[in-house]
Amino acid sequence: MKEQKTSKKPILFYCIVAIILLMLLNALVFPKVLQPRVTEVDYGTFLRFIDEGKIKTVEIQDEEQRIAFLAVDESGEEKVYITTAMNDPNLVDRLYQKDSKIAFSRVLPQENSPLLNFLYTWILPSVAFYLLGLWLMRSMQKRVPGGNNAMTFGKSNAKIYVEAKTGKSFSDVAGQDEAKEALSEIVDFLHHPDRYTQIGASLPKGALLVGPPGTGKTLLAQAVAGEAKVPFFSISGSEFVEMFVGMGAAKVRDLFQQANEKAPCIVFIDELDTIGKKRDTGGIGGNDEREQTLNQLLTEMDGFDGKRGVVILAATNRPDSLDPALLRPGRFDRRIPVELPDLAGREAILKVHANKVRLSPGVDFNAIARATSGASGAELANMINEAALPAVRNGRKAVSQEELEESVEVVLAGYQRKNAVVSEREKKIVSYHEIGHALVAAKQEGTAPVHKITIVPRTSGALGYTMQVEAGERLLLSREEAFQRLATLAGGRAAEELIFGSVTTGASNDIEQATKLARAMITRYGMSETFDMTALETVSNQYLGGDTALACSAQTAAKVDEEVIALIKDAHHRAYEILSSNQALLHQLAAYLLEREIITGEEFQKILEEN
Ligand code: ADP
Ligand code: MG
Ligand code: ZN
């Protein structure tokens, strides 16, 4: 049996485990099961039992110097007792005198013959283990499609999804219309290849879905599987990375062999970057195993004939780290961007997921979508769920607008910390800080309207925050608007300075955001006089956080720092000016917030207009 040879190691391992288990069973369980429970008593008690006539059967075990007997105890139950035999020649007479019905026979069960013992303690459990193992192997085999051996190392564990299985279709994917269009072309090709071949068009062999995490790349691929009605092989890049050297490459080979047999079909490789990273040029630390896997993938993609109808889809959120060889024509030559959803997209995604929960009438999805700019599809899906949970907790039958708005805040800022202890003085500082932001925002033309101000602490550590929501979608930001945003960020700190004459750590997040924005204005958006339209930083990781790398000399970097500092100082100054010329309003609003803890945008506007 060949397959057993290849898997010697695990079988040995299982044997050892089985033997250890058997030993434990023998030591702990079997003795109790096989032998009756025996109570040891002293000779006096034995004699008392005789006198009271409670003994049924007696066995005198000469060789062991002990007596076993069956007697009825106080509760009327028959029990086996054991006692040490004394040198008592009258014992037998005594027993007869008392009650001649006592039987002399075996009380303890017969010791099993060594052979039987062996059978019970070793052979039977072994057979049981063997059968269990066999059953496990069988059920494993069933899950490996096309594989007729269990333990098929090197076989890809690609799951074949046939349409019914994923149960997803394009209608489950909201927004992402361009991506859906590009993918439906592929689906169409698989259904009517002759239409394309007649004209002589051949479809791209591979399409790469790129975009930030949670935008629905995996979901899109599953939808394609649902729509295409052809076999769908799905494997994640990390599944190629094996414990054993060379197995990754073998898996790739096997995957494509299976795909070729099942053509027309779709192969989907999720998280392609795990195997598709750029190969290092020499040096130590190169990952041979990964390179082999990648090489095998490149070879296979060249090797098969696109006309047979094998389409390779892949998804990644790190396209910049992929090996260029993967991206050249003939391989993943079509890129399908799956970006963060825009306003309409967010609204559509909220609606798709809201279909699964019951909503109270009149829920305004547009408002929620406007408040969640920058959120991914996964986050939006999460928000709907986070809104449904408190609805259940509050014993409601449907999800209301309030719960949806609260869940937006939960996803963006964490849960409310109901039992957080914030002293009155700190609350006062936080109130002025937040009103500082809101007032600076309101007194400038180009900023988003204030939607909500709160000083309820959140699990993210925020002691309060001011939520601004744009009226529509914003795609461009002018220099002046960016500067106003900086001033708004500085507003919290400025209010603290103006009212309390000192500053707190509460502005740390504002400082971080302001610095990021100011840096980007100078190094990437060309918004400084000194550097004009020079790119001084490059974004290296577009979809994952957007880390930047300096692309200028050290002297220039020092000058950039100066510019950033000057810009932020300017903005800070503007915020301070705005607040000091509106001090009465600042006091009034802060007192109101301190009392209410939450102010809505309308309330805020009303107070502003009254003054
Ligand atoms: P990724 O791009 O990281 O592969 P997924 O496809 O795994 O993201 O998306 C995660 C979840 O987010 C999906 O299961 C779905 O519930 C939700 N989601 C993301 N984008 C969309 C979308 N465009 N329409 C509907 N749901 C979406
Ligand atoms: Mg994914
Ligand atoms: Zn702040």
XYZ file of C-alpha atoms in Angstrom, residues 101-582:
482
model
C -28.146 -21.402 55.242
C -24.859 -19.621 54.687
C -23.313 -20.796 51.486
C -19.613 -21.342 51.082
C -18.786 -20.345 47.584
C -16.967 -17.814 45.513
C -17.800 -14.249 46.325
C -15.219 -12.338 44.315
C -15.376 -12.887 40.584
C -13.054 -15.412 39.126
C -9.743 -14.008 38.033
C -9.821 -13.966 34.288
C -7.436 -16.209 32.498
C -4.392 -14.298 31.256
C -5.579 -14.834 27.705
C -8.993 -13.319 28.330
C -7.392 -10.487 30.224
C -5.185 -9.744 27.279
C -8.199 -9.817 25.013
C -10.172 -7.354 27.119
C -7.441 -4.888 27.862
C -5.477 -4.869 24.639
C -7.075 -6.540 21.652
C -10.610 -5.171 21.974
C -9.603 -1.525 22.417
C -7.078 -1.862 19.594
C -9.770 -3.092 17.267
C -11.992 -0.242 18.382
C -9.272 2.299 17.684
C -8.582 0.751 14.319
C -12.217 0.982 13.322
C -12.404 4.563 14.537
C -9.316 5.435 12.511
C -10.751 3.769 9.434
C -13.968 5.726 9.798
C -12.077 8.998 10.180
C -10.050 8.295 7.051
C -13.173 7.497 5.102
C -14.843 10.720 6.092
C -11.690 12.654 5.249
C -11.557 11.106 1.810
C -15.057 12.218 1.102
C -14.042 15.812 1.607
C -11.144 15.706 -0.828
C -12.723 15.833 -4.232
C -10.993 13.780 -6.871
C -8.607 12.340 -4.316
C -8.997 8.625 -3.828
C -6.474 8.268 -1.038
C -6.613 9.783 2.345
C -3.393 11.460 3.416
C -2.780 12.778 -0.022
C -0.023 15.202 0.726
C 0.668 17.529 -2.102
C -2.862 17.358 -3.349
C -4.382 20.764 -3.280
C -7.209 21.102 -0.829
C -9.029 23.283 -3.306
C -12.682 23.187 -2.563
C -14.925 22.780 -5.526
C -17.841 25.107 -5.216
C -20.670 24.392 -7.515
C -23.214 27.183 -7.812
C -25.591 26.033 -5.143
C -22.869 25.830 -2.557
C -21.756 29.419 -2.222
C -25.314 30.567 -2.643
C -24.028 34.025 -3.588
C -24.899 35.931 -6.704
C -24.151 39.369 -8.088
C -27.233 40.717 -6.385
C -25.535 40.123 -3.027
C -22.798 42.527 -4.023
C -23.903 46.133 -3.814
C -22.114 48.950 -5.577
C -18.915 47.808 -7.327
C -20.668 48.051 -10.678
C -17.486 48.202 -12.752
C -16.124 45.100 -11.064
C -19.382 43.265 -11.586
C -19.420 44.230 -15.243
C -15.890 43.004 -15.824
C -16.640 39.749 -14.078
C -19.904 39.127 -15.880
C -17.971 39.296 -19.126
C -15.905 36.397 -17.867
C -19.016 34.502 -16.838
C -20.488 35.147 -20.271
C -17.375 33.842 -21.954
C -17.605 30.605 -20.035
C -21.225 30.191 -21.102
C -20.822 31.078 -24.772
C -17.186 30.601 -25.727
C -18.130 30.217 -29.432
C -19.313 33.836 -29.665
C -15.864 34.988 -28.692
C -13.854 32.488 -30.685
C -15.803 33.301 -33.842
C -14.454 36.828 -33.800
C -11.091 35.553 -32.690
C -11.203 37.243 -29.331
C -9.745 35.455 -26.417
C -10.439 36.470 -22.907
C -7.743 37.376 -20.462
C -6.511 34.280 -18.686
C -6.447 35.887 -15.331
C -8.156 38.731 -13.570
C -6.855 40.264 -10.391
C -9.230 41.863 -7.924
C -7.384 44.587 -6.040
C -8.667 46.806 -3.275
C -8.598 47.525 0.444
C -9.682 44.828 2.919
C -13.386 44.309 3.376
C -14.510 45.771 0.070
C -16.012 42.532 -1.165
C -13.296 40.875 -3.250
C -13.881 37.430 -1.842
C -17.606 38.050 -2.010
C -17.354 38.968 -5.702
C -15.474 35.771 -6.468
C -18.124 33.754 -4.667
C -20.782 35.562 -6.648
C -18.988 34.629 -9.857
C -19.029 31.023 -8.710
C -22.745 31.301 -8.139
C -23.433 32.873 -11.506
C -21.086 30.946 -13.741
C -22.560 27.506 -13.107
C -19.209 25.894 -13.818
C -16.899 24.195 -11.334
C -15.195 26.707 -9.081
C -11.895 25.934 -7.386
C -11.179 28.199 -4.470
C -7.934 28.212 -2.546
C -6.280 30.765 -0.330
C -2.687 31.745 -0.943
C -1.730 30.735 2.554
C -2.889 27.183 1.878
C -0.011 26.778 -0.552
C 2.478 27.524 2.139
C 3.114 24.072 3.524
C 5.063 22.564 6.313
C 7.028 20.460 3.862
C 9.403 21.894 1.339
C 8.203 21.518 -2.202
C 4.616 20.848 -1.277
C 3.448 24.312 -2.274
C 4.638 23.753 -5.829
C 3.068 20.307 -5.879
C -0.223 21.781 -4.775
C -0.156 24.338 -7.564
C 0.543 21.593 -10.101
C -2.268 19.486 -8.792
C -4.701 22.384 -8.693
C -4.133 23.181 -12.336
C -4.282 19.553 -13.332
C -7.678 19.260 -11.709
C -8.785 22.521 -13.293
C -7.744 21.321 -16.737
C -9.757 18.153 -16.322
C -12.843 20.079 -15.275
C -12.638 22.882 -17.889
C -14.546 25.098 -18.395
C -14.051 26.214 -14.839
C -12.834 29.013 -12.613
C -9.857 28.918 -10.279
C -9.854 31.497 -7.508
C -6.723 32.228 -5.508
C -7.513 34.450 -2.532
C -4.799 36.552 -0.858
C -2.485 36.090 -3.815
C 0.211 38.227 -2.178
C 1.128 35.437 0.249
C 2.661 33.462 -2.622
C 3.044 36.181 -5.219
C 5.479 38.511 -3.444
C 8.342 39.927 -5.433
C 11.222 37.520 -5.589
C 14.359 38.720 -3.884
C 17.449 39.115 -5.991
C 19.949 36.907 -4.241
C 21.127 37.481 -0.714
C 20.319 35.516 2.364
C 16.790 35.392 3.653
C 15.215 34.598 0.306
C 12.331 32.210 0.713
C 13.068 29.273 -1.561
C 9.855 27.504 -0.825
C 7.709 30.480 -1.696
C 9.681 31.165 -4.834
C 9.248 27.597 -5.975
C 5.523 27.894 -5.477
C 5.429 31.154 -7.385
C 7.545 29.729 -10.208
C 5.232 26.776 -10.474
C 2.244 29.111 -10.643
C 3.868 31.136 -13.424
C 4.671 27.983 -15.357
C 1.184 26.584 -15.010
C -0.412 29.839 -16.103
C 1.668 29.770 -19.266
C 1.069 26.108 -19.798
C -2.627 25.866 -20.301
C -4.691 26.904 -23.171
C -6.965 29.870 -22.511
C -9.429 28.725 -25.150
C -10.389 25.702 -23.109
C -12.071 27.996 -20.654
C -10.079 27.963 -17.477
C -10.237 31.436 -15.958
C -8.037 32.329 -13.046
C -9.278 34.905 -10.580
C -7.165 36.193 -7.746
C -7.619 38.778 -5.022
C -5.112 40.841 -3.114
C -4.892 44.019 -1.102
C -1.193 44.466 -1.743
C -0.877 44.750 -5.525
C 2.321 46.770 -5.218
C 4.126 43.869 -3.585
C 3.297 41.371 -6.327
C 5.990 39.983 -8.551
C 5.934 41.826 -11.890
C 6.028 38.506 -13.731
C 2.566 37.751 -12.390
C 1.155 40.928 -13.866
C 2.457 40.711 -17.367
C 0.083 40.027 -20.281
C -0.914 36.402 -20.486
C -1.090 36.077 -16.744
C -3.056 38.382 -14.453
C -3.278 40.961 -17.166
C -6.634 42.370 -16.178
C -6.900 44.344 -13.001
C -10.307 44.852 -11.496
C -10.245 47.577 -8.869
C -12.579 47.016 -5.941
C -12.375 50.327 -4.139
C -13.987 51.612 -0.979
C -17.647 52.360 -1.731
C -18.802 55.889 -2.508
C -21.916 57.474 -1.054
C -24.325 55.653 -3.370
C -22.370 52.420 -2.917
C -22.522 52.689 0.864
C -26.239 53.270 0.757
C -26.699 50.242 -1.502
C -24.548 48.026 0.717
C -26.488 49.114 3.815
C -29.701 48.209 2.027
C -28.474 44.785 0.931
C -27.529 43.892 4.489
C -30.598 45.556 5.988
C -32.690 43.106 3.977
C -31.672 40.491 6.491
C -32.984 42.418 9.499
C -36.388 43.868 10.220
C -36.436 47.664 10.118
C -38.878 50.145 11.520
C -40.430 52.247 8.764
C -38.744 55.452 7.699
C -35.149 54.489 8.267
C -32.943 56.957 6.400
C -30.063 55.052 4.863
C -28.751 58.112 3.106
C -28.033 59.758 6.446
C -26.148 56.695 7.653
C -24.217 56.467 4.394
C -23.215 60.121 4.657
C -21.933 59.611 8.190
C -19.765 56.659 7.217
C -17.499 58.071 4.570
C -14.451 55.842 4.216
C -16.119 52.761 5.682
C -15.682 49.471 3.829
C -18.453 47.067 2.903
C -17.459 44.763 5.730
C -17.702 47.608 8.235
C -21.123 48.589 6.928
C -22.332 45.000 7.199
C -21.026 44.992 10.736
C -22.887 48.205 11.537
C -26.209 46.689 10.534
C -25.545 43.752 12.784
C -24.409 45.972 15.648
C -27.700 47.834 15.309
C -29.763 44.657 15.401
C -28.206 43.406 18.632
C -29.339 46.250 20.945
C -32.762 46.112 19.293
C -33.027 42.554 20.534
C -31.648 43.525 23.931
C -34.222 46.301 24.274
C -36.976 43.853 23.394
C -37.812 45.662 20.178
C -39.249 43.991 17.107
C -37.428 46.127 14.558
C -34.269 48.170 14.166
C -34.741 51.932 14.369
C -32.764 54.874 13.064
C -31.368 55.611 16.529
C -29.930 52.150 16.864
C -28.359 52.456 13.436
C -26.772 55.778 14.343
C -25.492 54.380 17.609
C -23.964 51.413 15.796
C -22.141 53.766 13.434
C -20.526 55.287 16.491
C -19.805 51.862 17.941
C -17.959 50.786 14.811
C -16.138 54.111 14.480
C -15.396 54.903 18.129
C -16.161 51.819 20.202
C -18.884 51.113 22.724
C -20.113 53.570 25.320
C -18.335 53.147 28.614
C -21.337 53.439 30.857
C -19.480 52.989 34.121
C -16.453 55.103 33.324
C -15.783 57.520 36.143
C -15.031 60.975 34.819
C -14.703 63.733 37.359
C -16.778 66.916 37.023
C -13.699 68.984 36.239
C -12.613 66.605 33.495
C -16.111 66.578 32.047
C -15.995 70.345 31.949
C -12.673 70.320 30.131
C -13.938 67.769 27.630
C -17.084 69.864 27.037
C -15.072 72.950 26.209
C -12.709 70.901 24.070
C -15.503 69.411 21.961
C -17.398 72.687 21.650
C -14.081 74.215 20.585
C -13.964 71.821 17.615
C -17.616 72.366 16.762
C -17.514 76.133 17.013
C -14.371 76.502 14.911
C -15.988 74.245 12.319
C -19.234 76.190 12.333
C -17.554 79.578 12.012
C -15.738 78.634 8.832
C -17.386 78.368 5.465
C -15.924 75.237 3.915
C -16.291 72.694 6.698
C -18.796 69.901 7.058
C -21.824 70.653 9.248
C -21.717 69.442 12.833
C -23.917 66.377 13.216
C -23.483 65.456 16.833
C -21.372 66.365 19.850
C -21.022 64.032 22.792
C -19.009 63.695 25.981
C -20.014 60.081 26.649
C -16.746 58.142 26.990
C -16.098 55.343 24.510
C -14.136 52.108 24.771
C -11.692 53.431 22.184
C -10.479 55.802 24.904
C -12.150 58.883 23.477
C -13.736 60.973 26.230
C -15.952 62.721 23.739
C -16.100 63.639 20.097
C -17.609 65.903 17.537
C -19.098 64.235 14.501
C -19.229 66.187 11.281
C -21.161 64.871 8.321
C -20.852 66.193 4.788
C -24.091 66.982 2.992
C -22.997 65.029 -0.078
C -19.998 63.192 -1.411
C -16.665 64.994 -1.247
C -14.068 64.031 -3.774
C -11.867 67.105 -3.850
C -10.503 69.203 -1.047
C -9.218 72.710 -1.795
C -6.199 74.118 -0.022
C -8.390 76.479 1.930
C -10.725 73.651 2.980
C -7.818 71.513 4.079
C -6.548 74.421 6.147
C -9.972 74.869 7.693
C -9.948 71.215 8.610
C -6.622 71.738 10.359
C -8.077 74.671 12.268
C -11.070 72.575 13.290
C -8.739 69.877 14.601
C -6.857 72.514 16.581
C -10.124 73.935 17.969
C -10.263 71.530 20.920
C -6.845 72.416 22.217
C -7.413 76.116 21.548
C -10.566 76.093 23.691
C -8.693 74.478 26.581
C -6.007 77.169 26.370
C -8.490 79.986 26.143
C -10.691 78.908 29.054
C -8.369 77.063 31.429
C -5.040 78.592 30.506
C -3.474 75.144 30.415
C -3.531 72.126 28.092
C -4.274 68.416 28.538
C -3.421 65.131 26.836
C -6.948 65.032 25.422
C -5.811 66.454 22.115
C -3.408 63.640 21.213
C -5.617 62.183 18.509
C -6.299 65.619 17.026
C -2.572 66.278 16.923
C -1.908 63.045 15.096
C -4.581 63.681 12.497
C -3.566 67.291 11.988
C 0.069 66.347 11.481
C -0.849 63.684 8.952
C -3.032 66.066 6.984
C -0.501 68.909 7.105
C 2.297 66.607 5.943
C 0.220 65.275 3.098
C -0.673 68.826 2.033
C 2.991 69.677 1.706
C 4.579 66.441 0.509
C 1.848 64.961 -1.643
C -0.799 67.516 -2.558
C 1.597 70.266 -3.620
C -0.065 72.831 -1.389
C 3.007 74.705 -0.214
C 4.669 77.711 -1.842
C 8.182 76.452 -1.215
C 7.934 73.034 -2.777
C 5.263 73.701 -5.334
C 4.281 70.544 -7.212
C 7.082 68.294 -6.025
C 6.250 64.843 -4.718
C 8.273 64.459 -1.557
C 6.667 61.300 -0.301
C 5.368 58.205 -2.013
C 2.608 55.983 -0.765
C 3.919 52.467 -0.528
C 0.934 50.573 0.722
C -2.041 52.082 -0.950
C -4.706 49.793 0.448
C -3.348 48.980 3.861
C -3.086 52.139 5.906
C -1.266 54.064 3.203
C 2.204 54.147 4.712
C 4.418 56.710 3.121
C 8.096 56.763 2.378
C 10.173 59.931 2.054
C 11.442 60.571 -1.428
C 13.722 63.526 -0.834
C 17.082 64.441 0.626
C 17.650 64.879 4.328
C 17.942 68.667 3.930
C 14.612 68.827 2.161
C 13.074 66.608 4.838
C 14.203 69.076 7.480
C 12.607 71.908 5.508
C 9.405 69.896 5.122
C 9.253 69.569 8.884
C 9.591 73.332 9.227
C 6.772 73.904 6.769
C 4.519 71.390 8.516
C 5.117 73.066 11.856
C 4.443 76.513 10.449
C 1.220 75.348 8.812
C -0.087 73.775 11.984
C 0.836 76.819 14.038
C -1.116 78.941 11.593
C -4.169 76.727 11.890
C -3.901 76.656 15.667
C -3.724 80.420 15.701
C -6.801 80.744 13.500
C -8.752 78.437 15.829
C -7.738 80.472 18.850
C -8.822 83.690 17.147
C -12.216 82.295 16.216
C -12.874 81.076 19.729
C -11.725 84.219 21.518
C -14.037 86.335 19.416
C -16.935 83.985 20.274
